[in-house]
Coordinates of C-alpha atoms and ligand atoms in Angstrom, one line a residue:
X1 CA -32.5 296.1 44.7
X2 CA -33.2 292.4 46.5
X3 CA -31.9 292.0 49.7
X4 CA -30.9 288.7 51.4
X5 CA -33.5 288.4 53.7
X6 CA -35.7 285.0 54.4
X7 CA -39.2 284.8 54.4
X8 CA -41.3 283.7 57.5
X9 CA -42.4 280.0 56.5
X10 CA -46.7 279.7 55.1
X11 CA -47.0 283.5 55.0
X12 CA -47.6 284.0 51.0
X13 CA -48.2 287.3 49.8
X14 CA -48.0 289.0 46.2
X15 CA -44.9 290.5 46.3
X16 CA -42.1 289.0 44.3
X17 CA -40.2 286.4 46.6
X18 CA -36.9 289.0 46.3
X19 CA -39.4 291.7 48.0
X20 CA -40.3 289.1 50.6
X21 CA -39.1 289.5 54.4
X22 CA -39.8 289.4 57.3
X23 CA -37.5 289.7 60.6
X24 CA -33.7 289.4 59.8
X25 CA -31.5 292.0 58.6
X26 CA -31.4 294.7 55.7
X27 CA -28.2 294.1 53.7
X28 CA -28.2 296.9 52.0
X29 CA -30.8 300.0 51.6
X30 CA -33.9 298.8 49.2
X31 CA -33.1 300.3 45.6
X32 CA -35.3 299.7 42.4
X33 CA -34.3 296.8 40.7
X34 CA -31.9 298.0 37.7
X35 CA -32.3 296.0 33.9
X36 CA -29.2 294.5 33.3
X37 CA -29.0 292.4 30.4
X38 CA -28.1 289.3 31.8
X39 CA -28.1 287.2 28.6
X40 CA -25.1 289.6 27.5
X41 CA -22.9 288.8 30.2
X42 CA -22.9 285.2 29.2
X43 CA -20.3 286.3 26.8
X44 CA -17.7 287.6 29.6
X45 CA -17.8 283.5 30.7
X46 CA -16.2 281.7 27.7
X47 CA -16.5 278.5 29.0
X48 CA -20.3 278.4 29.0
X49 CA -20.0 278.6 25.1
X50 CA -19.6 274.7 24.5
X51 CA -21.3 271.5 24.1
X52 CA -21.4 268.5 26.5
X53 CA -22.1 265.3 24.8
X54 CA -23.7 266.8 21.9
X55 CA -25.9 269.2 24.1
X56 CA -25.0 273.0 24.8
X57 CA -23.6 273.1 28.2
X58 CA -26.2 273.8 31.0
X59 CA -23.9 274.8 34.1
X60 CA -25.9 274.4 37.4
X61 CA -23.3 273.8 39.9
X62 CA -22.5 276.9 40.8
X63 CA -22.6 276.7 44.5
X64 CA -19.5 273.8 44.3
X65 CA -18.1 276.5 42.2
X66 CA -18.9 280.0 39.5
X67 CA -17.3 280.1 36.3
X68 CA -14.8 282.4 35.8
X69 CA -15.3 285.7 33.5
X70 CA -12.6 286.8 31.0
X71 CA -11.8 290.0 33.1
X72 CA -10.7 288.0 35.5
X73 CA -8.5 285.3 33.5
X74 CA -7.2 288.8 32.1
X75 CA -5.6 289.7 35.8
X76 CA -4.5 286.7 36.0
X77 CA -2.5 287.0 32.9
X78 CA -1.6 290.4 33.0
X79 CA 0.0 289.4 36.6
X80 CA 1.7 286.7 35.3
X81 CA 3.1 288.7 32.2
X82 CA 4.4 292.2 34.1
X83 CA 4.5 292.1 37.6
X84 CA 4.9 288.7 39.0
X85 CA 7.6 288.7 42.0
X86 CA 7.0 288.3 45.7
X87 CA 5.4 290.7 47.8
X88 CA 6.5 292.6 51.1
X89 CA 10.2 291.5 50.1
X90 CA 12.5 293.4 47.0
X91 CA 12.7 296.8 47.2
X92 CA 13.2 296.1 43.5
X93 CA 10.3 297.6 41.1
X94 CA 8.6 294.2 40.3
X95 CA 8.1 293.4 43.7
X96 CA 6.6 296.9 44.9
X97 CA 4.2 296.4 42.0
X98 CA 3.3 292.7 43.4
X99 CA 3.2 294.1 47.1
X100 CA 1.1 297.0 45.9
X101 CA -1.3 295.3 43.9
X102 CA -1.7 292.4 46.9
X103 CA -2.5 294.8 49.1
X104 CA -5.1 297.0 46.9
X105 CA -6.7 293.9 46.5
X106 CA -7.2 293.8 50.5
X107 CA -8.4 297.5 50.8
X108 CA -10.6 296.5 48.1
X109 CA -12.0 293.1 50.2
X110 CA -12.5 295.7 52.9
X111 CA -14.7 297.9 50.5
X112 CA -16.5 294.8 49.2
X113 CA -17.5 293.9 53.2
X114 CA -17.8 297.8 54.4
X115 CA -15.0 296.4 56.8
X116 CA -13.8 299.5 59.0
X117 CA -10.3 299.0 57.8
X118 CA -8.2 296.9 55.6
X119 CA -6.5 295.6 58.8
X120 CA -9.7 293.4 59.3
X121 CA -8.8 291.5 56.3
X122 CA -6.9 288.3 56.3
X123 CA -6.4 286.1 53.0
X124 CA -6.6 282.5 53.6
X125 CA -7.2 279.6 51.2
X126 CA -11.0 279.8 51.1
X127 CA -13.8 279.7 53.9
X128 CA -12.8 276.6 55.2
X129 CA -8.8 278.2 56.1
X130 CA -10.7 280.5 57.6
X131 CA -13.1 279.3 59.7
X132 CA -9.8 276.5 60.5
X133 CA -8.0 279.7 61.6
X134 CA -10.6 281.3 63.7
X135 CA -10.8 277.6 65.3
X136 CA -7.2 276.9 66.0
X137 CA -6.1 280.9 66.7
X138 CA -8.9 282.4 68.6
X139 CA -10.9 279.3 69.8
X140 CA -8.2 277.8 72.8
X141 CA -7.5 281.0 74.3
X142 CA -11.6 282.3 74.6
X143 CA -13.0 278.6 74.1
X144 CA -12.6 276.3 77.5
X145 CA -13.8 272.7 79.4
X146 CA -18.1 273.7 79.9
X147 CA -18.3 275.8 77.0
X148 CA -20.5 275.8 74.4
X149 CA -20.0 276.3 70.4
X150 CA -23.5 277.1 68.8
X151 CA -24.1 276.4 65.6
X152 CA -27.2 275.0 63.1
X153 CA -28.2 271.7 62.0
X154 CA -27.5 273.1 58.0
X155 CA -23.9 273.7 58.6
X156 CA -21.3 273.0 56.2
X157 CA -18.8 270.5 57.3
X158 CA -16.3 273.6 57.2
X159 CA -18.6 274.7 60.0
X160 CA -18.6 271.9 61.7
X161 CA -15.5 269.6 62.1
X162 CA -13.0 273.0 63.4
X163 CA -15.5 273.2 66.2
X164 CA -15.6 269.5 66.9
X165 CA -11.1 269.6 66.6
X166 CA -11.6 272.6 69.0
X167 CA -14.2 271.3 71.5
X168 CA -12.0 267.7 71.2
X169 CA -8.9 269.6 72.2
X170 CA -10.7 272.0 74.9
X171 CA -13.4 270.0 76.4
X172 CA -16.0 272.4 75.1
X173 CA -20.0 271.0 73.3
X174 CA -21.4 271.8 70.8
X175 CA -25.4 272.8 70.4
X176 CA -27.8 272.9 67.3
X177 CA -30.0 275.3 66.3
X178 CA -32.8 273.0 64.8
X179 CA -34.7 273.5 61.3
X180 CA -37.9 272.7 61.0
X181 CA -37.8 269.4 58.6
X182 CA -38.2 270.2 54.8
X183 CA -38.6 273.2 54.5
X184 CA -35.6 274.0 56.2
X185 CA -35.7 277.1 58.4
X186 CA -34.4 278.3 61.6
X187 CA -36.8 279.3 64.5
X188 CA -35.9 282.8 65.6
X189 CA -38.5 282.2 68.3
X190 CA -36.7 279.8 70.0
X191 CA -33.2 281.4 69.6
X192 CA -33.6 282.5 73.3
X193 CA -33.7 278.9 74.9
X194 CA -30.1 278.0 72.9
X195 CA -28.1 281.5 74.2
X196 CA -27.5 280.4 77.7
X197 CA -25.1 281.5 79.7
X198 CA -22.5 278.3 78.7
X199 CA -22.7 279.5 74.9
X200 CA -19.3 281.4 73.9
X201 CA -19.5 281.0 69.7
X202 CA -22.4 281.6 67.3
X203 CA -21.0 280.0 64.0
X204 CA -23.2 280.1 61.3
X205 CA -23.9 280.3 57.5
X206 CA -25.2 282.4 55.9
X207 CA -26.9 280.6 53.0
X208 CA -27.6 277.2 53.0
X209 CA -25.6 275.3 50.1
X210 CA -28.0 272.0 50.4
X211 CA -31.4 274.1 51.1
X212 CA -31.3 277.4 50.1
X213 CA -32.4 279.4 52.9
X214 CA -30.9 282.7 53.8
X215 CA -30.7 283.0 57.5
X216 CA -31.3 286.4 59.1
X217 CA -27.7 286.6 60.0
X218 CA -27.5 290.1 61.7
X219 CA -30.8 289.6 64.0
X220 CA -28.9 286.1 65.4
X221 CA -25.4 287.8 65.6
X222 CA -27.2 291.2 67.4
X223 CA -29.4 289.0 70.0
X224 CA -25.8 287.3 70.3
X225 CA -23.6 289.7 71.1
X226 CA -26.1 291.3 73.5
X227 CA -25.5 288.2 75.5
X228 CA -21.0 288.6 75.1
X229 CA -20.9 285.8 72.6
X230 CA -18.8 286.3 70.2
X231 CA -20.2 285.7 66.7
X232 CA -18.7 284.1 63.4
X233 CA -20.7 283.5 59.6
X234 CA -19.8 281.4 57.0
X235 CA -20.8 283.5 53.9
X236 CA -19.3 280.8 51.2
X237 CA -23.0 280.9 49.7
X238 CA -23.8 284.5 50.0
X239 CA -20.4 286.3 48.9
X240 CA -21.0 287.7 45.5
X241 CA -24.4 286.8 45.3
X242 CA -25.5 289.7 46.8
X243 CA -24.2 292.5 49.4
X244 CA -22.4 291.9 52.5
X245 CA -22.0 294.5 54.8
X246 CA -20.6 292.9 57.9
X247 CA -21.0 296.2 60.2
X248 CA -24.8 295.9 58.9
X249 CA -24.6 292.2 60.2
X250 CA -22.5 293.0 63.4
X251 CA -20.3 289.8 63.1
X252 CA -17.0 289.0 64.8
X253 CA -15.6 286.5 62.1
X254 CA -16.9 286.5 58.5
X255 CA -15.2 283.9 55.6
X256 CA -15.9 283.8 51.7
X257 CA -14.4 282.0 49.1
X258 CA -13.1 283.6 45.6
X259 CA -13.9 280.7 44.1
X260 CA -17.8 280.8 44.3
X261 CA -18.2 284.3 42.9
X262 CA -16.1 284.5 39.9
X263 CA -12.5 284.7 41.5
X264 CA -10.2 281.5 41.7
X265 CA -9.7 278.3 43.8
X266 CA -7.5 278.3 46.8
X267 CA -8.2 281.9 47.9
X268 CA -10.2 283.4 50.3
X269 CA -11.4 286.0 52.7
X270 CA -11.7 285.7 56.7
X271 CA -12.7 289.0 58.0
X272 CA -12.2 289.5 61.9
X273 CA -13.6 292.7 63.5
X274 CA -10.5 294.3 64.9
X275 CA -10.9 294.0 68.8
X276 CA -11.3 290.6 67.6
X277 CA -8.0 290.0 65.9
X278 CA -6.0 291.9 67.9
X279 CA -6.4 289.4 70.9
X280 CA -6.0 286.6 68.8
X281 CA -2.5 284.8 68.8
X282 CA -0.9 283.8 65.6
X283 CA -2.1 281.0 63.2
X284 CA 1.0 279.6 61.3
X285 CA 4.6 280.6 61.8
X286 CA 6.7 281.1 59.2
X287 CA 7.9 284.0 57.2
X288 CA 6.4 287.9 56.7
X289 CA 4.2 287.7 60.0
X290 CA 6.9 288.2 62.9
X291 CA 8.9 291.7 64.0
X292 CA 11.7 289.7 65.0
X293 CA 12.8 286.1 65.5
X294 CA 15.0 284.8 68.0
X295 CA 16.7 281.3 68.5
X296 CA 14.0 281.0 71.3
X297 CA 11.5 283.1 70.6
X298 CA 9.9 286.1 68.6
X299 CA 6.9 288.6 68.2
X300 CA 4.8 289.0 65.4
X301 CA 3.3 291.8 63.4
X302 CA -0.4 293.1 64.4
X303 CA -3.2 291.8 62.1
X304 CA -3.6 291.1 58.9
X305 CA 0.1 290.2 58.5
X306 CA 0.0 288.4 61.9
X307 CA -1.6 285.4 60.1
X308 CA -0.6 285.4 56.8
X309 CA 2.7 283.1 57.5
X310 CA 4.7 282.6 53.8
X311 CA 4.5 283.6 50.9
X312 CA 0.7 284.6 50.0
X313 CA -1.1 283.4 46.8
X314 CA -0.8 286.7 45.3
X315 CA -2.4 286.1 41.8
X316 CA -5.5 285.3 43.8
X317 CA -5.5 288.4 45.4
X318 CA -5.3 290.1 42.2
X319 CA -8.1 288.0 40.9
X320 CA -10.5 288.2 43.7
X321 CA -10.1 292.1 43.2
X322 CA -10.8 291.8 39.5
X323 CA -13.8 289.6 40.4
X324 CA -15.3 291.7 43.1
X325 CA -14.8 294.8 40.6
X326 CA -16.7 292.7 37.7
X327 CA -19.5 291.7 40.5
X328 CA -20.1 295.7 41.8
X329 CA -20.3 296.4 37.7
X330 CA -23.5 294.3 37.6
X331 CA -24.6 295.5 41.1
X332 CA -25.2 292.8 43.7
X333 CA -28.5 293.9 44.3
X334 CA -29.3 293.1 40.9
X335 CA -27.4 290.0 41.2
X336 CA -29.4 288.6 44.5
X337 CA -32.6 289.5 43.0
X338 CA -31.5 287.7 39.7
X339 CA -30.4 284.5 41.7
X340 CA -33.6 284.6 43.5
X341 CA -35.7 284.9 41.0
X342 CA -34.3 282.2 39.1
X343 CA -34.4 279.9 42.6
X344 CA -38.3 280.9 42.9
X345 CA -38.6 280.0 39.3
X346 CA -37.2 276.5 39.5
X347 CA -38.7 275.7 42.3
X348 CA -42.0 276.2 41.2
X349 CA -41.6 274.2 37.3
X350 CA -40.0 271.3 39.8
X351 CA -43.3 271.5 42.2
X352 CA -45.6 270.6 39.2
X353 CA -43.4 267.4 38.8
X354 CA -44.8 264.1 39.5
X355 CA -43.1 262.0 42.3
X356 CA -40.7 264.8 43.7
X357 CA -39.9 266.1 46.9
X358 CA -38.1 269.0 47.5
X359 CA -36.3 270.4 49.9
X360 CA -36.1 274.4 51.3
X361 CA -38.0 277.1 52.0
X362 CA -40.6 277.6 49.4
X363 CA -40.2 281.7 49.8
X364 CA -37.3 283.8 49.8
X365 CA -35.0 280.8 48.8
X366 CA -31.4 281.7 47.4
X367 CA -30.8 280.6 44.0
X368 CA -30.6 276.6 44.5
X369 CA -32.6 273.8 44.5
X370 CA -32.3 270.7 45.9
X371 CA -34.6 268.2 45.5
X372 CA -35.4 263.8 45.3
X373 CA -37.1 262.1 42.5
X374 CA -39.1 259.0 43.9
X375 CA -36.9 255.9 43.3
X376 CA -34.3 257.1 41.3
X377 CA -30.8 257.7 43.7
X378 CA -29.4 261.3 43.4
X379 CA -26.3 260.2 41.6
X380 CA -28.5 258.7 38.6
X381 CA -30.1 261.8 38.3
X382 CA -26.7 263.9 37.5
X383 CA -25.5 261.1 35.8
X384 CA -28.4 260.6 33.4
X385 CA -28.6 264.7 33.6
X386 CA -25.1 265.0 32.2
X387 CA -25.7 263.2 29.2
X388 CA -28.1 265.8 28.2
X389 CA -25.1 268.4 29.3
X390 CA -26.4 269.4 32.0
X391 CA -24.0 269.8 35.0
X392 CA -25.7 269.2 38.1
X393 CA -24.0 267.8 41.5
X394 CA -25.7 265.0 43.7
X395 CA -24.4 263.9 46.9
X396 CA -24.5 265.0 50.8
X397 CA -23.3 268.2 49.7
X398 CA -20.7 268.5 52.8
X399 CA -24.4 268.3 54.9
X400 CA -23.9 265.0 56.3
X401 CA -25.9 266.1 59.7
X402 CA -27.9 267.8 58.1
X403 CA -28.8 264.9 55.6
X404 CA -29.3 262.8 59.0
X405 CA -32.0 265.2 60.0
X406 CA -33.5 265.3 56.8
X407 CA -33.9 261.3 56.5
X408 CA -31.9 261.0 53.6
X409 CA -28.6 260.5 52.3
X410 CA -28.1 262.6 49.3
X411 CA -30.0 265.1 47.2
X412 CA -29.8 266.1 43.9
X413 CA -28.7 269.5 43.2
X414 CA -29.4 272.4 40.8
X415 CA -27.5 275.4 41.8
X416 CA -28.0 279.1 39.9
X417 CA -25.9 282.3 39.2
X418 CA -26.8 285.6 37.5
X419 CA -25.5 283.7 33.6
X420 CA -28.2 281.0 34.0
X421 CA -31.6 281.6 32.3
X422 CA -34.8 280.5 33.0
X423 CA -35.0 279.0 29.2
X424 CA -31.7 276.9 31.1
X425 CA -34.2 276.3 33.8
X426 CA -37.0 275.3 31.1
X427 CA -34.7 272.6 29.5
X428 CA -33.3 271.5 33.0
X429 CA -36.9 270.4 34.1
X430 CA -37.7 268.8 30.4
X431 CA -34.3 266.4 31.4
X432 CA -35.7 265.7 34.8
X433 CA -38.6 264.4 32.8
X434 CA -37.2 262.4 30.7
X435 CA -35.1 260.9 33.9
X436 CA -38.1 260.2 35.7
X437 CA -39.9 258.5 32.5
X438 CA -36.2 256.5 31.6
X439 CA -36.6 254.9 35.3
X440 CA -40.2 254.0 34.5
X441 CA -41.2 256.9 37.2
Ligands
LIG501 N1 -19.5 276.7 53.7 C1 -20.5 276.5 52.8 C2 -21.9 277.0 53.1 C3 -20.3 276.0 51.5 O1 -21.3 275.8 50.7 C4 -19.0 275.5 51.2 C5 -18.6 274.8 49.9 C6 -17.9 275.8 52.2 C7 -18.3 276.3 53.4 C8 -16.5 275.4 51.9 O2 -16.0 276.2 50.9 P1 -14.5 276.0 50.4 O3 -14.3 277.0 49.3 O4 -13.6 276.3 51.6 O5 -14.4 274.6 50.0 N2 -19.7 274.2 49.4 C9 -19.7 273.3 48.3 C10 -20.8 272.8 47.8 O6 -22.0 273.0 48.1 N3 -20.5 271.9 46.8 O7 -19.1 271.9 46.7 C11 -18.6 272.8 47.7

């Protein structure tokens, strides 16, 4: 089983690039790599069966967001048919079955994460509600004037703008961790000389959506919390793409989207270790997360309720619990070692390309690419690519620092999950080709 670990930069060896690591944390315990037919489970995604103008759809925008398999439109259905009514409210047998199947779907999150306890799980909308909550909630009681917010120069704007809203309304800065240029890694070495004493937040991703590099999440958040800091990751990228164990990684604050590993838009995951959460005020006020309400004033509910004001999207529960069910059926360590194999894979037909630079570790990369053909803007690429059905994404990717630092101001994306193919990948490079030789390249 592959774990999510980076490899050091220029240290090559023969191992596969899912056997690679060095430094960072162990996800999960190393397990043989199981077969899984992974041409088969195409069939659980109906929408790949179709053509694009004229050409069998090639989806490789996965990291904006996963198709959806039919086990999980089923929930959604079946939900809608039988037991929709609101949760936490009737006392009527519709409602229970609501209220119980929402909160299944939380003990299940909790399972997914190896949280200690349900409790630890909030639903938002997605991982940018959640790192907003953590921001708004938590960040100006602990956060003050002379403090400092760390994060990395390949942060998400999700990661980003919260802390800027937060250090705008506290007086607190915000510090970088650099990447080394191209290739896009961190420098564990120099970890050290950012962790001073003025540093109160570590926020950072896990997987990088523009580069591809898995970032040793659990070393940064252990030599972190040695020093009191409290610790939050964005896992948008690495949710359902392989395990997540968030006592393994030792973080404070952990967010996911459902809709990046097979579940649905507008839900989401924030998990806050318990200490955590139970210091942190409320979020929104509205309905289900007080004890009682006064003309004045009122208290509120201990966590997860405590900030989970209104009513909940309670389908999306249900579908993020069919989704991470479908996910543990294929095995995640299957699933990471698929992704990176396939990441490894296009990496290397790209590199024999004439007039391309790419971008990313070359080792240990997640299962994206991102890359620039000489003279030919980003968007003319997944324009041109499109025609030939291939669904690529070209932009700043949310990375606009981290485009700055780069030197450039979009990249063209390929992005993988476990129903892609390398015979995808084949025909994917053929059109990049034929793009390069249409612009006279
Ligand atoms: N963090 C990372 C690392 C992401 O890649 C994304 C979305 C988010 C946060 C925000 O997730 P949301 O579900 O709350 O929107 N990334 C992308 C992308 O790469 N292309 O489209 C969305």
């Amino acid at each position: 089983m592959a774990d999510l670990r980076p490899n050091p930069p220029n240290k090559m060896t023969d191992r596969s690039p899912a056997e690679n690591h060095a430094g960072g944390q162990r996800l999960t315990a190393m397990l043989p790599h199981q077969a899984v037919n992974w041409s088969a489970l195409r069939q659980d995604f109906p929408i790949l069966d179709q053509q694009v103008h004229g050409h069998p759809l090639i989806y490789f925008d996965n990291a904006a967001t996963s198709q959806k398999p039919r086990m999980v439109l089923d929930a959604l259905l079946h939900y809608y048919e039988r037991d929709n009514a609101n949760v936490h409210r009737g006392i009527h047998e519709l409602s229970n079955r609501a209220t119980a199947a929402f909160e299944a779907a939380r003990v299940r999150a909790a399972k997914f994460l190896n949280a200690r306890s349900a409790d630890e799980i909030i639903f938002t909308r997605g991982t940018t509600e959640g790192i907003n909550l953590v921001a708004a909630a938590w960040g100006p009681k602990f956060i003050q004037r002379g403090d400092k917010i760390l994060l990395t120069e390949m942060e998400h704007h999700s990661n980003i703008v919260p802390w800027q809203l937060l250090a705008e309304r506290t007086g607190a800065q915000l510090a970088f961790l650099p990447i080394n240029g191209d290739r896009g890694l961190l420098d564990p070495g120099r970890l050290d000389e950012f962790l001073t004493s003025d540093v109160k937040l570590l926020a950072m991703t896990h997987i990088s959506n523009s580069l591809g590099t898995i970032n040793p999440v659990a070393e940064y958040c252990e030599r972190a919390r040695r020093r009191g800091i409290v610790t939050l990751i964005d896992a948008a990228q690495s949710a359902g793409h392989g395990p997540l164990d968030v006592q393994e990684i030792g973080c404070d604050f952990l967010a996911f989207s459902a809709h990046k590993m097979c579940g649905p838009t507008g839900f989401g995951v924030l998990y806050g270790r318990g200490e955590r959460l139970a210091e942190t005020p409320p979020y929104q006020g509205g309905g289900e997360m007080i004890l009682s309400v006064d003309f004045q004033q009122s208290t509120w509910k201990p966590a997860p309720h405590r900030f989970e004001a209104g009513t909940p999207d309670i389908s999306g529960a249900i579908a993020l619990h069919a989704a991470m069910d479908y996910l543990d059926g294929i095995g995640r360590g299957n699933i990471a070692h698929h992704d990176q194999e396939l990441g490894a894979y296009a990496f290397e037909q790209l590199s024999a390309l004439p007039g391309i630079r790419l971008f990313g570790p070359t080792m240990g990369r997640a299962g994206l690419v991102s890359f620039l053909l000489d003279g030919i803007h980003a968007h003319d690429v997944v324009t041109v690519a499109d025609r030939s059905g291939v669904a690529l994404r070209g932009g700043h990717h949310c990375n606009q620092p981290l485009m700055k630092r780069l030197g450039v101001e979009s990249t063209a994306r390929a992005s993988f999950y476990f129903y892609n193919t390398t015979a995808e990948i084949d025909r994917f490079v053929e059109v990049i080709r034929e793009i390069q030789m249409f612009f006279g390249k």
